[in-house]
Coordinates of C-alpha atoms and ligand atoms in Angstrom, one line a residue:
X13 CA -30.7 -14.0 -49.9
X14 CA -33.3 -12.4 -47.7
X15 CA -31.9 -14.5 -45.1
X16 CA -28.4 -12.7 -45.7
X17 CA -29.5 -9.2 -45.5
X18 CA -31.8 -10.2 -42.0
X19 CA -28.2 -11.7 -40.8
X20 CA -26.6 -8.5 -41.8
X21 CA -29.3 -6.2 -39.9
X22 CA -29.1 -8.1 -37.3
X23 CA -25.4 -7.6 -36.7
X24 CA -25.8 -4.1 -38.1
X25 CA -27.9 -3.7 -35.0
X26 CA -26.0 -5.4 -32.5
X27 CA -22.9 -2.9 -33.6
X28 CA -25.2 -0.7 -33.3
X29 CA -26.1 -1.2 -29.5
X30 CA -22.9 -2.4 -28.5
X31 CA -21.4 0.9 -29.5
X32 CA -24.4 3.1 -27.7
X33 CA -23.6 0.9 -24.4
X34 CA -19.8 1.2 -24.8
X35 CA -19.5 5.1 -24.5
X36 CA -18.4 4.9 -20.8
X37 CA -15.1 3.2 -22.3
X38 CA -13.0 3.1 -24.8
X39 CA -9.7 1.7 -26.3
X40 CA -6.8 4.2 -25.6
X41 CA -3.3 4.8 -27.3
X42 CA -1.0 3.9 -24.2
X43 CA 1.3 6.7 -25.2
X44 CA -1.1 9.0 -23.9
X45 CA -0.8 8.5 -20.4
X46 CA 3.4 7.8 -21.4
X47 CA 3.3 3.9 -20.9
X48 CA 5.0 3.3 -23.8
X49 CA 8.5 4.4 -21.7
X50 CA 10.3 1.6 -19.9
X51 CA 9.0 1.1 -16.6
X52 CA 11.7 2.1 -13.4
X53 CA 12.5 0.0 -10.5
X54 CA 12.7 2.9 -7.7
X55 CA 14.0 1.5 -4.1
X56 CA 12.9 3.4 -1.0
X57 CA 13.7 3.0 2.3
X58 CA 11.7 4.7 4.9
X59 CA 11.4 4.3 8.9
X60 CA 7.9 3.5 10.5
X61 CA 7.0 4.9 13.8
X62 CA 4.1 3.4 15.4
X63 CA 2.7 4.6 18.6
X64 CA 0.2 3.4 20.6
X65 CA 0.6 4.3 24.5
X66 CA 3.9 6.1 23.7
X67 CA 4.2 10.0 24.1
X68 CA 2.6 11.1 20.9
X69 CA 0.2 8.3 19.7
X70 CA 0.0 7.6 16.1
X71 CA -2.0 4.3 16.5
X72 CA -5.9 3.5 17.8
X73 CA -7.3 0.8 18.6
X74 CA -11.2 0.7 16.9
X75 CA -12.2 -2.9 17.5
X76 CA -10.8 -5.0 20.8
X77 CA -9.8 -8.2 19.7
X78 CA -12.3 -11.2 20.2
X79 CA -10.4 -12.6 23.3
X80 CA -7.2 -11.3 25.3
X81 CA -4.9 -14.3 24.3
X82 CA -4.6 -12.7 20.6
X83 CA -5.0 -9.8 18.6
X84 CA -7.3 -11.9 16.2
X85 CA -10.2 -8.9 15.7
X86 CA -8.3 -6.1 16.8
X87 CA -8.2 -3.4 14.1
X88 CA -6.5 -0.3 14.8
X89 CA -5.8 2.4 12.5
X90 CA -2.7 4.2 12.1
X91 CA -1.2 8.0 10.7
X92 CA 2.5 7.3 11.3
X93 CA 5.5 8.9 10.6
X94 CA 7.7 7.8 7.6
X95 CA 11.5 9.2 8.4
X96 CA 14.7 8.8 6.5
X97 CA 16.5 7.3 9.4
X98 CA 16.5 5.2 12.5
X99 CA 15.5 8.5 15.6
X100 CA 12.3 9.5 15.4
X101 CA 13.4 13.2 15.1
X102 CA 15.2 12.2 11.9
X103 CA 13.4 13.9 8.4
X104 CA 9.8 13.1 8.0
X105 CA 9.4 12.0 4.3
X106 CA 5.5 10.7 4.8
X107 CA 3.6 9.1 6.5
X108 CA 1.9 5.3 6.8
X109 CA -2.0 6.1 6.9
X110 CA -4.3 3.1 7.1
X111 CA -5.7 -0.2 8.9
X112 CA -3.7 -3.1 10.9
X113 CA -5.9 -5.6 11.2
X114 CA -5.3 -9.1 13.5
X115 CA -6.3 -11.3 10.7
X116 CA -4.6 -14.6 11.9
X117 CA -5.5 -17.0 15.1
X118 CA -2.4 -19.1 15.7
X119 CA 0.0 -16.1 15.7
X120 CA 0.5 -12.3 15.7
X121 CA -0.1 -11.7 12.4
X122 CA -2.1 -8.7 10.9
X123 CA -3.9 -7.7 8.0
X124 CA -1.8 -4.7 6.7
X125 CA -3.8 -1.8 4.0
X126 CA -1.9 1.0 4.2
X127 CA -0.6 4.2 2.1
X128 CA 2.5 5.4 2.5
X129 CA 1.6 9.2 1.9
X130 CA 5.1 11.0 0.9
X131 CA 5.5 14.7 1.3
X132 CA 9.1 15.5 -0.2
X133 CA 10.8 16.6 -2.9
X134 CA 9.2 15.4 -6.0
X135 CA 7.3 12.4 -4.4
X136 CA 5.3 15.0 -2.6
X137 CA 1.8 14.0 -3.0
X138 CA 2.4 10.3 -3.9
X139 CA 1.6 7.6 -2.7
X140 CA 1.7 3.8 -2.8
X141 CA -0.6 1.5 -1.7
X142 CA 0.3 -1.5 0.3
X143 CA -1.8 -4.7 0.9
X144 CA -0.6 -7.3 2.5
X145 CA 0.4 -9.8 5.3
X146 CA 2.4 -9.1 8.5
X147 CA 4.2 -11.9 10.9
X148 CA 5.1 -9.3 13.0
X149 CA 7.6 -11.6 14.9
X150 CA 9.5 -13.0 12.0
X151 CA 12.9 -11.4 10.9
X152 CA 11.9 -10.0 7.2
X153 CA 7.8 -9.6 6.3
X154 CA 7.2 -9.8 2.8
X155 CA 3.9 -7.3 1.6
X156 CA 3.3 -6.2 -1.9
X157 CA 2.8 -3.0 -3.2
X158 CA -0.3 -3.1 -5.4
X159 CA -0.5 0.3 -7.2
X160 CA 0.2 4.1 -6.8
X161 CA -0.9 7.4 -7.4
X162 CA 1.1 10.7 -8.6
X163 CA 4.4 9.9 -9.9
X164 CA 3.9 6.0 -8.5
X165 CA 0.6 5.8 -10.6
X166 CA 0.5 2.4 -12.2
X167 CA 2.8 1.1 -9.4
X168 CA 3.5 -2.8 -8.7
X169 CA 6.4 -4.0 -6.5
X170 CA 7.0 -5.1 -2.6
X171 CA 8.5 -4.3 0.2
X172 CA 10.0 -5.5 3.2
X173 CA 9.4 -4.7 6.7
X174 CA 11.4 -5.5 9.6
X175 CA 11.4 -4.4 12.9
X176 CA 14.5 -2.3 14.4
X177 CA 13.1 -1.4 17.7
X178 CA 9.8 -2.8 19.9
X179 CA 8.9 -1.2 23.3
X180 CA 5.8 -3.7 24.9
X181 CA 4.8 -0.6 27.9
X182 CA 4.2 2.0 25.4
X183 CA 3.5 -0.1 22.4
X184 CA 5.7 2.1 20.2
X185 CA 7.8 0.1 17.4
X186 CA 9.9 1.2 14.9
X187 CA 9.9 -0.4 11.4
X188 CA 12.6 0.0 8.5
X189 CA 10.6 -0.9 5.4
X190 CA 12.6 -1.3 2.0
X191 CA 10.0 -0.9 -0.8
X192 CA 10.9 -1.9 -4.0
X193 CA 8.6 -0.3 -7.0
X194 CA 8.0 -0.5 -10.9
X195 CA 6.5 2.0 -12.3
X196 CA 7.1 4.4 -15.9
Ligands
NAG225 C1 -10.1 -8.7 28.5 O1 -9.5 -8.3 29.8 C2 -10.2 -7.2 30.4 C3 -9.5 -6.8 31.6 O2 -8.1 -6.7 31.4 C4 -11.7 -7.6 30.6 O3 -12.4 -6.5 31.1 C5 -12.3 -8.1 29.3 O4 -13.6 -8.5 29.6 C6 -11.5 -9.2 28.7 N1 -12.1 -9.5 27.4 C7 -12.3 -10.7 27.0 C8 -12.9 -10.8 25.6 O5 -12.1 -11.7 27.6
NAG226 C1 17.2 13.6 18.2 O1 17.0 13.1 19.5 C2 18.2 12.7 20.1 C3 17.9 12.1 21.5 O2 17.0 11.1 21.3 C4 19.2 13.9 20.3 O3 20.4 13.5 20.8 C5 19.4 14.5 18.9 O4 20.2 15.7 19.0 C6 18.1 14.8 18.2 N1 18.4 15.3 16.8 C7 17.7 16.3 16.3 C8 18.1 16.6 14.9 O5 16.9 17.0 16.9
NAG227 C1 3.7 19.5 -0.8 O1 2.5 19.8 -1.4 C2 1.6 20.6 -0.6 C3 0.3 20.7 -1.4 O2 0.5 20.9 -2.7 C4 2.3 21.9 -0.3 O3 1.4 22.7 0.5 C5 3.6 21.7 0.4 O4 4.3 22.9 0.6 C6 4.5 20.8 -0.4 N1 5.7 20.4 0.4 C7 6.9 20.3 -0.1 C8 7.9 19.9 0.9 O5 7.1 20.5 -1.3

């Protein structure tokens, strides 16, 4: 009996505690932040314009690769233009703000973290975030899209990335990227 009631303190007490050291979190109804709605697949297809020796640069280099027969090292970041079509004087929707990275030895192939920041309509102030792996040479790059903010908050998806247009003297390229995204 006495044992009993010393169990019972015991995990009287250990509620107790557990409770004081849980305040920072708590179990929340998802309706409140409206999860309980089916979830949207939203397609986007943007145009990236990267510039590095090209009239307006959008791109700089911040770390020289570790030799000059790769780009393994380099890391450059980037604010580019997102447009609606092909030109580069076509409608700015956002832009690409973030880090390529040269993450791979054997071939030109970057570490991509990047946000596409829109600025229209109702995705103005938006974003989603992209993390991934770019073969830069290879027909259709794969990256996914691992979360969002505003009305991509939530966000999970991919998208795919590949290049209309390359320039090697001024370094600029132009990138159609099809982004596919769930989110409620
Ligand atoms: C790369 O080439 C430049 C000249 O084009 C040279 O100054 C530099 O030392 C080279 N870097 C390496 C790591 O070999
Ligand atoms: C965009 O630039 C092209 C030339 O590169 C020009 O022919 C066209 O008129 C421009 N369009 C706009 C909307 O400025
Ligand atoms: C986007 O939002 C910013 C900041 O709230 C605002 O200044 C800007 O006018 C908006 N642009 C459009 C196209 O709605």
């Amino acid at each position: 009996m006495t044992n009993l009631i010393l169990i019972l303190a015991a995990q009287i007490f250990l509620l107790v505690s557990v409770a004081s050291a849980g305040d920072f979190a708590r179990t929340m109804n998802q309706k409140h932040l409206g999860l309980h709605k089916k979830e949207k697949l939203t397609h986007l297809r943007v145009y990236w314009h990267n510039s590095v020796n090209g009239p307006n640069p959008s791109a700089v280099m911040i770390q020289h690769p570790v030799s000059n027969s790769s780009t393994f090292g380099a890391i450059s970041m980037m604010d580019d233009a997102l447009t609606l079509d092909v030109p580069r004087n076509s409608t700015v929707v956002g832009h690409a703000q973030g880090i390529y990275a040269g993450a791979d030895q054997r071939e030109i192939g970057y570490l991509m973290v990047m946000n596409f920041a829109f600025n229209t309509g109702k995705y103005n102030g938006s974003t989603i975030t992209i993390v991934g792996r770019n073969i830069v040479w290879s027909k259709v790059r794969e990256m996914p899209v691992v979360g969002g903010s505003g009305i991509f908050r939530f966000a999970r998806g991919y998208v795919e990335a590949r290049t209309k247009s390359f320039h090697l003297k001024s370094m600029v390229s132009i990138v159609e990227y099809n982004c596919y995204i769930l989110h409620y």
